XYZ file of C-alpha atoms in Angstrom:
676
model
C 0.095 0.224 -0.011
C 2.345 2.572 1.188
C 6.371 2.886 1.049
C 7.247 3.415 4.605
C 7.624 0.496 7.593
C 6.354 2.661 10.280
C 7.278 0.289 12.943
C 10.873 0.395 11.308
C 11.084 3.881 11.137
C 9.675 4.506 14.946
C 12.263 1.831 15.988
C 15.112 3.495 14.329
C 14.094 6.798 15.971
C 14.353 5.537 19.284
C 10.910 4.049 20.176
C 10.919 2.223 23.656
C 11.319 -1.256 23.789
C 13.109 -1.146 20.023
C 15.905 -3.265 18.893
C 19.327 -2.146 19.716
C 20.886 -0.100 17.256
C 22.376 -1.511 13.888
C 25.586 -0.907 12.484
C 25.334 1.205 9.356
C 25.911 -0.625 6.074
C 27.291 0.176 2.692
C 23.707 1.000 1.720
C 23.375 3.415 4.235
C 27.050 5.084 3.360
C 25.901 5.575 -0.231
C 22.807 7.530 0.791
C 21.679 7.370 -2.908
C 19.682 3.790 -3.092
C 16.319 3.719 -4.784
C 13.419 3.202 -2.191
C 11.774 0.108 -3.328
C 8.465 -1.524 -2.300
C 10.136 -3.644 0.331
C 13.429 -1.212 1.216
C 12.677 1.245 3.965
C 13.924 4.664 4.421
C 17.093 4.508 6.792
C 17.451 7.836 8.681
C 21.022 8.844 9.719
C 22.338 6.115 12.186
C 23.363 8.552 14.458
C 19.693 9.295 15.565
C 19.092 5.636 16.459
C 21.362 6.190 19.672
C 18.675 8.868 21.158
C 15.617 7.876 22.987
C 12.123 9.006 22.086
C 12.016 11.487 24.770
C 15.417 13.023 23.403
C 13.919 13.490 20.081
C 10.534 14.779 21.230
C 12.770 17.379 22.950
C 14.955 18.357 20.264
C 12.094 18.295 17.636
C 13.150 21.647 16.067
C 16.507 19.914 15.049
C 15.197 17.020 13.281
C 15.560 17.108 9.733
C 12.901 14.475 8.238
C 14.202 14.949 4.766
C 16.185 12.124 2.897
C 19.793 11.673 3.413
C 21.596 13.961 0.714
C 18.773 15.782 -0.212
C 20.456 19.181 -0.300
C 23.681 17.916 -1.829
C 21.396 17.058 -5.031
C 22.526 13.345 -5.171
C 19.366 12.318 -3.170
C 16.387 10.685 -4.388
C 14.727 11.309 -7.686
C 11.031 12.831 -7.550
C 10.084 11.115 -10.420
C 11.233 7.812 -8.806
C 9.421 8.359 -5.467
C 6.598 10.829 -5.404
C 7.394 11.644 -1.814
C 10.437 13.484 -3.043
C 8.588 15.800 -4.673
C 8.116 17.953 -1.532
C 10.172 21.182 -2.105
C 12.939 22.376 0.199
C 10.662 25.342 1.077
C 7.876 22.912 2.200
C 9.651 20.879 4.581
C 9.277 22.357 8.166
C 10.981 21.045 11.318
C 8.175 19.070 13.549
C 7.272 16.203 15.268
C 8.388 12.921 13.933
C 4.892 11.402 14.001
C 3.653 14.870 12.344
C 6.340 14.340 9.914
C 5.293 10.873 8.680
C 2.063 11.766 8.060
C 3.369 14.371 5.753
C 5.789 12.146 3.812
C 3.422 9.262 3.498
C 1.763 9.342 0.229
C -0.547 6.230 -0.894
C 0.415 4.266 -4.040
C -0.937 6.295 -6.821
C 0.513 9.533 -5.580
C -3.080 11.247 -4.831
C -5.080 11.693 -1.558
C -8.633 12.401 -0.787
C -7.792 16.017 -0.193
C -6.692 16.818 -3.644
C -8.730 18.610 -5.940
C -8.838 15.963 -8.626
C -11.785 14.491 -6.479
C -13.928 17.348 -7.588
C -12.996 16.881 -11.232
C -13.596 13.129 -11.191
C -17.217 13.407 -9.826
C -17.844 15.986 -12.175
C -16.511 14.187 -14.888
C -19.164 11.539 -14.163
C -22.104 13.832 -13.647
C -22.105 12.795 -9.890
C -21.855 16.372 -9.094
C -23.083 19.445 -11.302
C -21.153 22.529 -12.169
C -22.730 24.667 -9.381
C -21.660 21.848 -6.675
C -18.267 21.637 -7.999
C -17.888 25.541 -7.967
C -19.117 25.727 -4.558
C -16.705 22.853 -3.500
C -13.614 24.612 -5.091
C -14.534 27.979 -3.456
C -14.739 26.212 0.201
C -11.632 24.685 -0.556
C -9.941 27.968 -1.135
C -11.476 29.187 1.914
C -10.200 26.062 4.095
C -7.089 24.851 2.051
C -6.350 22.408 5.230
C -9.556 20.578 5.104
C -9.855 17.402 2.948
C -12.029 17.829 -0.080
C -13.773 14.799 0.857
C -15.155 16.426 3.894
C -16.223 19.528 2.079
C -18.199 17.276 -0.301
C -19.841 15.527 2.695
C -20.751 18.778 4.385
C -22.699 19.778 1.097
C -24.644 16.675 1.371
C -23.060 15.035 -1.374
C -23.965 11.133 -0.944
C -21.298 9.473 1.130
C -20.944 6.459 -1.202
C -20.132 8.767 -4.235
C -17.724 10.414 -2.444
C -16.232 7.724 -0.801
C -16.020 5.792 -4.254
C -14.251 8.720 -5.736
C -11.640 8.841 -2.919
C -10.800 4.971 -3.293
C -10.347 5.313 -6.909
C -8.133 8.163 -6.627
C -5.959 6.347 -3.689
C -6.148 3.220 -5.354
C -7.978 1.501 -2.544
C -10.608 -0.829 -2.986
C -14.079 0.366 -1.821
C -16.675 -2.178 -0.405
C -20.296 -1.896 0.727
C -20.887 -2.812 4.366
C -23.974 -4.752 5.731
C -24.537 -7.339 8.457
C -23.454 -9.999 6.027
C -20.068 -8.648 5.175
C -19.123 -8.266 8.809
C -16.840 -9.993 10.835
C -18.743 -10.046 14.111
C -15.892 -12.105 16.174
C -13.150 -9.585 15.100
C -15.578 -6.694 15.576
C -15.964 -7.837 19.389
C -12.382 -8.000 19.513
C -11.740 -4.395 18.504
C -14.741 -3.249 20.570
C -17.981 -1.842 19.570
C -17.219 1.519 21.162
C -13.898 1.867 19.475
C -15.277 0.743 15.994
C -18.074 3.334 16.335
C -15.534 6.116 17.469
C -13.015 5.458 14.493
C -15.718 4.512 11.888
C -13.795 1.079 11.298
C -15.322 -2.394 10.576
C -13.476 -5.678 10.239
C -14.874 -7.228 7.181
C -13.144 -10.806 6.540
C -10.102 -12.768 7.348
C -7.999 -14.091 4.351
C -5.449 -16.458 5.615
C -3.088 -14.600 7.838
C -4.273 -11.260 6.620
C -7.488 -9.048 7.844
C -9.640 -6.642 5.692
C -10.674 -3.969 7.550
C -12.830 -1.206 6.306
C -12.021 2.408 7.455
C -13.648 5.632 5.959
C -9.966 7.389 5.674
C -7.679 6.133 2.829
C -4.284 7.407 4.520
C -4.284 7.078 8.297
C -1.461 4.800 8.509
C -1.379 4.984 12.429
C -4.870 4.056 12.561
C -3.985 0.715 10.548
C -0.796 0.126 13.034
C -3.038 0.462 15.858
C -5.577 -1.987 14.571
C -2.993 -4.803 13.760
C -1.870 -4.559 17.375
C -5.305 -4.737 18.780
C -5.988 -7.793 16.494
C -2.885 -9.608 17.125
C -2.140 -9.713 13.197
C 0.743 -9.111 11.316
C -0.825 -7.636 7.849
C -3.801 -5.372 7.472
C -5.453 -4.875 4.515
C -7.736 -1.714 4.276
C -10.793 -0.923 2.049
C -12.811 2.267 2.049
C -16.079 2.223 3.236
C -19.139 4.617 4.297
C -19.311 5.816 7.764
C -22.783 5.738 7.905
C -23.052 2.055 6.672
C -20.399 1.170 9.500
C -22.747 2.519 12.281
C -26.061 0.922 10.707
C -24.347 -2.586 10.458
C -22.970 -2.208 14.230
C -26.316 -1.060 15.279
C -28.371 -3.822 13.726
C -25.709 -6.332 14.750
C -26.005 -5.307 18.382
C -29.312 -4.958 18.860
C -29.828 -8.583 17.510
C -32.259 -7.277 14.886
C -31.930 -8.135 10.953
C -33.840 -5.074 10.026
C -31.827 -2.186 8.423
C -32.232 1.413 8.992
C -34.192 3.430 6.850
C -32.032 4.782 3.945
C -32.058 8.456 5.213
C -29.928 9.771 2.417
C -32.305 8.283 -0.337
C -35.733 9.742 1.215
C -33.910 13.237 1.744
C -33.153 13.446 -1.812
C -36.670 13.682 -2.551
C -37.729 16.136 0.292
C -37.506 19.596 0.602
C -37.661 21.870 3.415
C -40.262 23.986 2.136
C -42.271 21.049 1.659
C -43.827 21.142 5.190
C -44.121 24.890 6.182
C -44.590 25.505 9.885
C -46.417 28.614 11.086
C -43.899 30.795 13.351
C -45.014 32.396 16.201
C -43.188 35.715 17.607
C -41.512 33.231 20.861
C -40.109 30.381 18.238
C -39.069 32.349 15.278
C -35.629 32.836 16.289
C -34.992 29.534 17.486
C -36.529 28.165 14.021
C -34.051 30.231 12.058
C -31.188 28.788 14.082
C -32.195 25.199 13.584
C -32.775 25.431 9.754
C -29.129 25.274 9.682
C -29.566 21.729 10.182
C -31.492 20.753 6.951
C -31.029 16.891 7.064
C -33.059 16.911 10.210
C -35.603 19.315 9.234
C -36.221 17.496 5.769
C -36.337 14.025 7.636
C -39.229 15.680 10.076
C -41.068 17.008 6.882
C -40.615 13.373 5.358
C -42.035 11.734 8.352
C -45.263 14.123 8.699
C -45.846 14.051 4.485
C -45.633 10.349 4.813
C -48.245 9.925 7.824
C -50.432 12.654 5.437
C -50.212 10.436 2.345
C -50.837 7.146 4.344
C -54.068 8.864 6.326
C -52.734 8.058 9.452
C -54.167 10.035 12.582
C -51.166 9.462 14.915
C -47.100 9.690 14.748
C -44.861 7.502 17.044
C -41.307 8.244 17.539
C -40.211 5.343 19.844
C -36.663 4.947 20.984
C -35.130 1.423 21.642
C -32.227 0.494 23.575
C -30.490 0.433 20.133
C -32.979 1.502 17.472
C -35.455 4.106 16.668
C -38.713 3.312 15.320
C -41.281 5.420 13.848
C -44.899 3.973 13.567
C -47.938 5.503 11.869
C -51.620 4.564 13.242
C -53.445 3.778 10.143
C -57.137 3.255 10.354
C -56.760 2.373 14.018
C -53.960 0.064 13.617
C -50.180 0.998 14.173
C -47.828 0.202 11.363
C -43.898 0.511 11.304
C -43.207 3.087 8.824
C -39.112 3.598 8.981
C -36.234 2.929 11.246
C -33.944 5.998 11.298
C -30.802 5.759 12.887
C -30.558 5.948 16.864
C -28.226 8.621 16.540
C -30.798 10.859 14.917
C -33.192 10.621 18.063
C -32.070 13.752 19.902
C -31.988 15.804 16.992
C -35.384 14.813 15.617
C -37.031 15.252 19.200
C -35.466 18.741 19.668
C -36.598 19.769 15.897
C -40.492 18.853 17.122
C -39.880 20.529 20.266
C -38.599 23.606 18.814
C -41.787 23.498 16.260
C -43.968 23.143 19.599
C -42.468 26.113 21.592
C -41.301 23.367 24.182
C -38.267 23.458 26.321
C -35.608 21.241 24.425
C -33.495 21.090 27.694
C -36.041 19.454 29.604
C -35.737 15.749 29.034
C -37.190 14.428 32.646
C -40.768 15.647 32.267
C -43.549 15.020 29.980
C -44.295 18.015 27.675
C -47.219 18.849 25.417
C -47.350 21.189 22.493
C -49.226 22.225 19.525
C -47.603 22.513 16.128
C -49.388 24.220 13.046
C -48.199 23.318 9.628
C -49.170 23.517 6.079
C -48.625 20.168 4.042
C -49.398 19.481 0.632
C -51.686 22.414 0.504
C -53.396 21.024 3.765
C -53.438 22.853 6.858
C -52.599 20.647 9.948
C -52.860 20.737 13.423
C -50.250 18.615 15.226
C -50.729 17.707 19.052
C -47.163 16.886 20.453
C -46.587 14.937 23.296
C -43.546 13.888 24.995
C -42.609 11.608 27.633
C -39.297 10.344 29.138
C -38.702 6.606 29.240
C -35.580 4.275 30.094
C -34.364 4.750 26.218
C -34.991 8.274 25.715
C -37.942 10.707 25.025
C -40.878 9.145 23.173
C -42.884 11.758 21.026
C -46.087 11.113 19.718
C -48.137 13.548 17.610
C -51.917 13.389 16.994
C -52.675 14.765 13.364
C -55.675 17.246 13.125
C -56.282 17.557 9.496
C -59.222 20.030 8.607
C -60.098 18.174 5.649
C -60.425 15.003 7.646
C -63.526 16.616 9.901
C -65.259 18.257 6.961
C -67.381 15.063 6.749
C -71.232 14.939 6.647
C -73.604 12.985 9.084
C -74.299 10.958 5.862
C -70.980 9.643 5.349
C -70.129 8.440 8.837
C -71.645 5.354 8.482
C -74.900 5.680 10.276
C -77.767 3.135 9.484
C -80.860 5.076 7.773
C -83.255 4.341 10.918
C -80.317 5.271 13.367
C -79.387 8.566 11.087
C -82.867 9.569 11.132
C -83.232 9.201 15.297
C -80.038 11.203 15.756
C -80.773 14.128 13.406
C -84.180 14.625 15.171
C -82.294 14.460 18.608
C -79.747 17.451 17.791
C -82.791 19.255 16.199
C -84.303 19.546 19.774
C -84.471 22.848 21.732
C -83.061 21.773 24.906
C -81.889 18.822 26.711
C -78.588 16.900 26.748
C -77.092 14.801 24.221
C -73.941 12.576 24.982
C -71.695 10.727 22.626
C -69.687 7.788 24.403
C -67.103 5.491 23.631
C -63.362 5.078 24.147
C -60.126 7.404 22.694
C -60.066 7.431 18.988
C -63.677 6.056 18.357
C -64.537 9.063 16.630
C -66.606 11.149 19.132
C -65.301 14.386 18.245
C -66.204 13.981 14.477
C -69.442 12.965 15.182
C -70.131 16.216 17.552
C -68.312 18.418 14.863
C -70.666 17.071 12.087
C -73.697 17.431 14.276
C -72.961 21.117 14.481
C -72.317 21.759 10.771
C -75.662 20.087 10.548
C -77.247 23.280 12.587
C -78.541 26.602 11.601
C -75.583 28.605 12.249
C -77.161 32.065 11.040
C -80.153 31.380 13.359
C -78.647 29.988 16.592
C -75.806 30.895 18.771
C -73.369 27.980 19.146
C -70.704 27.786 21.356
C -68.068 25.308 22.549
C -65.834 24.486 25.623
C -62.958 22.409 24.604
C -59.439 20.891 25.806
C -58.099 21.555 23.174
C -59.764 23.175 20.347
C -59.151 20.588 17.882
C -60.606 22.170 14.628
C -61.769 25.760 13.809
C -65.257 25.579 13.077
C -66.662 28.980 11.243
C -69.672 30.654 12.744
C -69.040 28.887 16.191
C -67.837 30.383 19.161
C -65.002 28.156 20.492
C -63.344 28.234 24.017
C -60.107 26.531 25.112
C -59.660 25.640 28.949
C -56.477 26.452 30.648
C -56.275 24.521 33.843
C -53.268 26.503 35.119
C -55.108 29.524 35.223
C -58.242 27.857 36.643
C -60.126 28.063 33.121
C -61.913 24.828 33.814
C -64.780 23.350 31.931
C -66.996 24.322 34.730
C -65.790 27.929 34.745
C -65.976 28.264 31.054
C -69.558 27.063 30.867
C -70.751 29.290 33.626
C -69.465 32.264 31.589
C -71.024 31.088 28.225
C -74.479 30.607 29.841
C -74.280 34.352 30.353
C -73.354 34.658 26.435
C -77.085 33.665 25.396
C -76.207 30.640 23.666
C -78.956 28.404 22.197
C -76.394 25.195 21.504
C -73.089 24.420 23.898
C -70.994 21.666 23.227
C -68.678 20.529 26.240
C -65.722 18.520 25.164
C -66.189 16.051 27.923
C -67.944 15.928 31.505
C -65.534 14.706 33.734
C -66.596 15.963 37.063
C -69.293 16.546 39.212
C -69.500 20.612 38.619
C -69.224 20.229 35.260
C -72.130 17.572 35.063
C -74.336 19.666 37.411
C -73.858 23.035 35.077
C -74.514 21.300 32.107
C -77.223 19.574 33.511
C -79.090 22.910 34.876
C -78.390 24.450 31.312
C -80.376 21.754 29.844
C -83.170 22.308 32.159
C -82.950 26.117 31.603
C -83.810 25.837 27.578
C -80.522 24.997 26.089
C -78.958 22.433 24.106
C -76.026 20.887 25.706
C -73.635 18.273 23.506
C -71.107 16.558 25.328
C -68.783 13.235 25.587
C -68.540 10.584 28.191
C -66.186 7.677 28.498
C -68.581 4.573 29.072
C -68.262 1.353 26.906
C -72.268 1.623 25.998
C -75.326 4.049 25.952
C -76.893 2.430 29.085
C -73.910 2.748 31.127
C -74.134 6.923 30.496
C -76.536 6.845 33.223
C -75.021 5.170 35.953
C -72.060 7.205 35.023
C -73.681 10.599 35.685
C -75.163 9.131 38.948
C -71.707 8.081 40.009
C -70.408 11.548 39.345
C -72.692 13.185 41.930
C -75.996 13.869 39.625
C -79.369 13.015 41.222
C -81.090 10.170 39.261
C -84.144 12.231 39.118
C -82.196 15.151 37.209
C -80.296 12.480 34.905
C -83.768 11.469 33.735
C -85.193 14.823 33.036
C -82.159 16.131 31.359
C -81.085 13.315 29.152
C -82.532 13.086 25.567
C -80.223 10.250 23.967
C -77.008 8.734 24.357
C -74.919 7.721 21.338
C -72.169 5.182 21.749
C -70.041 4.324 18.767
C -66.890 2.453 17.613
C -64.700 2.421 14.263
C -64.155 -0.686 12.146
C -62.209 -0.846 9.167
C -64.014 -0.890 5.835
C -63.493 -3.655 3.144
C -60.989 -2.570 0.139
C -63.175 -1.854 -2.618
C -60.135 -2.376 -5.011
C -59.704 -5.848 -3.853
C -63.081 -7.232 -2.232
C -64.072 -10.737 -3.047
C -66.615 -13.273 -1.558
C -64.882 -15.904 0.500
C -66.460 -19.048 1.999
C -67.581 -18.851 5.492
C -65.626 -20.914 7.918
C -67.535 -24.224 9.318
C -66.636 -23.269 12.839
C -68.313 -19.601 12.435
C -71.441 -20.821 10.714
C -73.549 -21.363 13.744
C -72.363 -18.370 15.278
C -73.117 -16.296 12.355
C -76.767 -17.662 12.000
C -77.695 -16.863 15.318
C -76.988 -13.241 14.215
C -79.118 -13.370 11.052
C -75.883 -14.042 8.639
C -77.043 -17.569 6.665
C -74.895 -17.597 3.750
C -72.291 -19.843 2.289
C -69.856 -16.602 1.334
C -69.108 -13.262 2.805
C -67.253 -10.296 1.199
C -63.652 -9.834 2.291
C -60.349 -7.850 0.974
C -57.939 -9.991 -0.655
C -55.200 -7.052 -0.262
C -53.631 -5.231 -2.786
C -51.104 -2.282 -2.991
C -54.058 0.344 -2.491
C -54.760 -0.962 0.902
C -51.039 -1.936 2.198
C -52.082 -5.788 1.243
C -54.366 -5.209 4.298
C -57.720 -5.829 2.760
C -59.161 -2.764 4.477
C -59.132 0.769 3.270
C -60.751 3.652 5.391
C -63.371 3.279 8.597
C -66.868 3.561 9.169
C -68.708 3.858 12.666
C -70.903 1.326 14.613
C -73.679 3.057 16.453
C -75.678 2.234 19.567
C -78.270 5.214 19.837
C -80.512 5.468 23.275
C -83.467 7.706 22.894
C -85.148 8.463 26.245
C -88.942 8.077 26.661
C -91.040 8.690 29.600
C -90.936 5.018 30.673
C -87.232 4.736 30.649
C -87.216 8.491 32.457
C -89.004 6.963 35.287
C -86.902 4.084 35.398
C -83.844 6.154 35.993
C -85.424 7.846 38.599
C -85.345 4.281 40.482
C -81.906 3.981 39.870
C -81.672 0.382 38.039
C -78.698 -1.536 37.843
C -76.736 -1.443 34.557
C -77.743 -4.716 33.306
C -81.295 -4.812 34.096
C -81.483 -1.279 32.407
C -79.569 -2.624 29.223
C -81.897 -5.429 28.929
C -85.093 -2.883 29.221
C -83.299 -0.610 26.717
C -82.787 -3.567 24.078
C -86.474 -4.650 24.587
C -87.630 -1.141 23.956
C -85.939 -1.052 20.283
C -82.306 -0.174 21.042
C -79.855 -1.894 18.293
C -76.535 -2.741 20.198
C -72.904 -1.906 18.754
C -72.273 -5.574 17.928
C -75.865 -5.909 16.345
C -75.150 -2.767 13.992
C -72.107 -4.280 13.329
C -73.505 -7.375 11.769
C -75.820 -5.505 9.734
C -72.754 -3.784 8.160
C -71.388 -7.256 7.526
C -74.341 -8.268 5.659
C -74.147 -4.904 3.736
C -70.567 -5.896 2.702
C -69.198 -2.881 4.509
C -66.586 -4.736 6.838
C -66.007 -8.166 8.436
C -66.719 -10.447 11.293
C -63.138 -10.155 12.533
C -63.564 -6.045 12.444
C -66.653 -6.438 14.460
C -65.607 -8.905 17.102
C -62.550 -6.930 17.490
C -64.373 -3.782 18.766
C -67.682 -4.874 20.466
C -68.502 -7.040 23.340
C -71.244 -9.454 23.655
C -74.236 -8.147 25.329
C -77.683 -9.309 26.245
């Protein structure tokens, strides 16, 4: 590879534990021997009697030039490129620095030579603008290798390293988990490999092949030989990013590689996602924009989530890996696995967007990001929580277009839809929507408000937080830290002459009591409650302190709901009903040999489902049920009576949608439970 035996030179210079100095030979006396591949350069023999400490103390007096250089009878520069170093360029220095200056790989060029720019430009791997920029930066910082400048310009690392390898006449190799010598890697130490960006690839007889990111670090190669206990090391040039990825995968015991960040960022621009800046965050955003790869990768995550129709983005750190998952149609899917080293930068970027404290990593934080993506305005609700492996970040995507859904498109059956529209047209009373988090309660309430006559009615909402902006509606957000609670905001609204009031959630006695009083004094109140079904809402209100007779007097109706996935229309087909399911389906009114089911295609990510629709259980209160509530019945008995009076349960509504070919048995059983 090179022309100097480093160990021999250091030994001759007086390195500790070196062999005793040898008598000068005739070759030494001649001083004009041509340096060949196996012939080391011999310094003045008199220098060999000094110790390394003596050499260091007299560094200024050391002449690192070849013998007889000044006499004109030294080595010819045409024979050895190292001799091309002019007399005026040789400076007194330390021995190790001198050796670095003198060592030139075979081929006579280094990665710092400007020829690398010409090589890449000649291959059309960089354009003219990049070439000129690289030359300008090289002129400004002549001591920096051109390879480092090109990498800073975000030229793909593999392109740069291939060029460096060709100029340096060194082999270039791709690194993956299959090409790494794991045993030798353990011997070097994972931390050492990561720090120096080296990776053992294979052993060829007595020679170990090592991948490095530098073509001419001879001292590193010497250290590698000592650490591995081998006499010969062959080094090939590799990409530092591939080294890190391979080590992370091998250490994590996971064969799944990290996402190809460079390929992704090539197609993403910083302005693809426009974040709305506030006065508090504008300065920080301008500083953060300098780290464009992080900015573009955050943009890519958000764009991907929007394109896939995701409702939530999860950025989850593991011990060795980082995982990005998207919740699509209620199910989490792994979308990408960026390198773990990006975790801190991604989290900080998102915190800055949400105006959070990037230095606080010990406490949970919540914030809001407003952005325009693909000409669509989004609200991202950001939540961070500290974990054993770092901060986990979850973003809820609130898309204004997603909420622009009419009641007719939510999945109501005809009878249920007619009853619901009649309920929201009442002049007073309480209407509740119940269900777990993520079951579509907010969408149903917003669609119901848009169904109303906003020109004739004064409609107001109290929310935590305000998720979507509704034109023509007065929306108030609660702030617990300043005691702006649901109850306090609701009291204030009732002095604003409202016709319709929507309360984000009834969660305590005070809010429930005010809502009941508002309903009994001529206002229509819409709200949500966390119960598993419609009849349970009565018990829930009683449990938080509302008198049973007031509950019966104020409640007009309760709508329980769940979301199931729709069968993909692009790949739907009829499949035979499994024999073990036949009797069960017959009991629920499904008596056919086949049922529709999605086969799986590109349009639905091979899941067989595309989009979601609601299952609904609507309970409308009549005089009989009001009298029954006043006697405080138990939930089981009350549910049985409700079903006898015509209430369609969630599971029954699900089986109706199975018969209509809109969803599957598996989906209905996944989100509902058996009832009386």
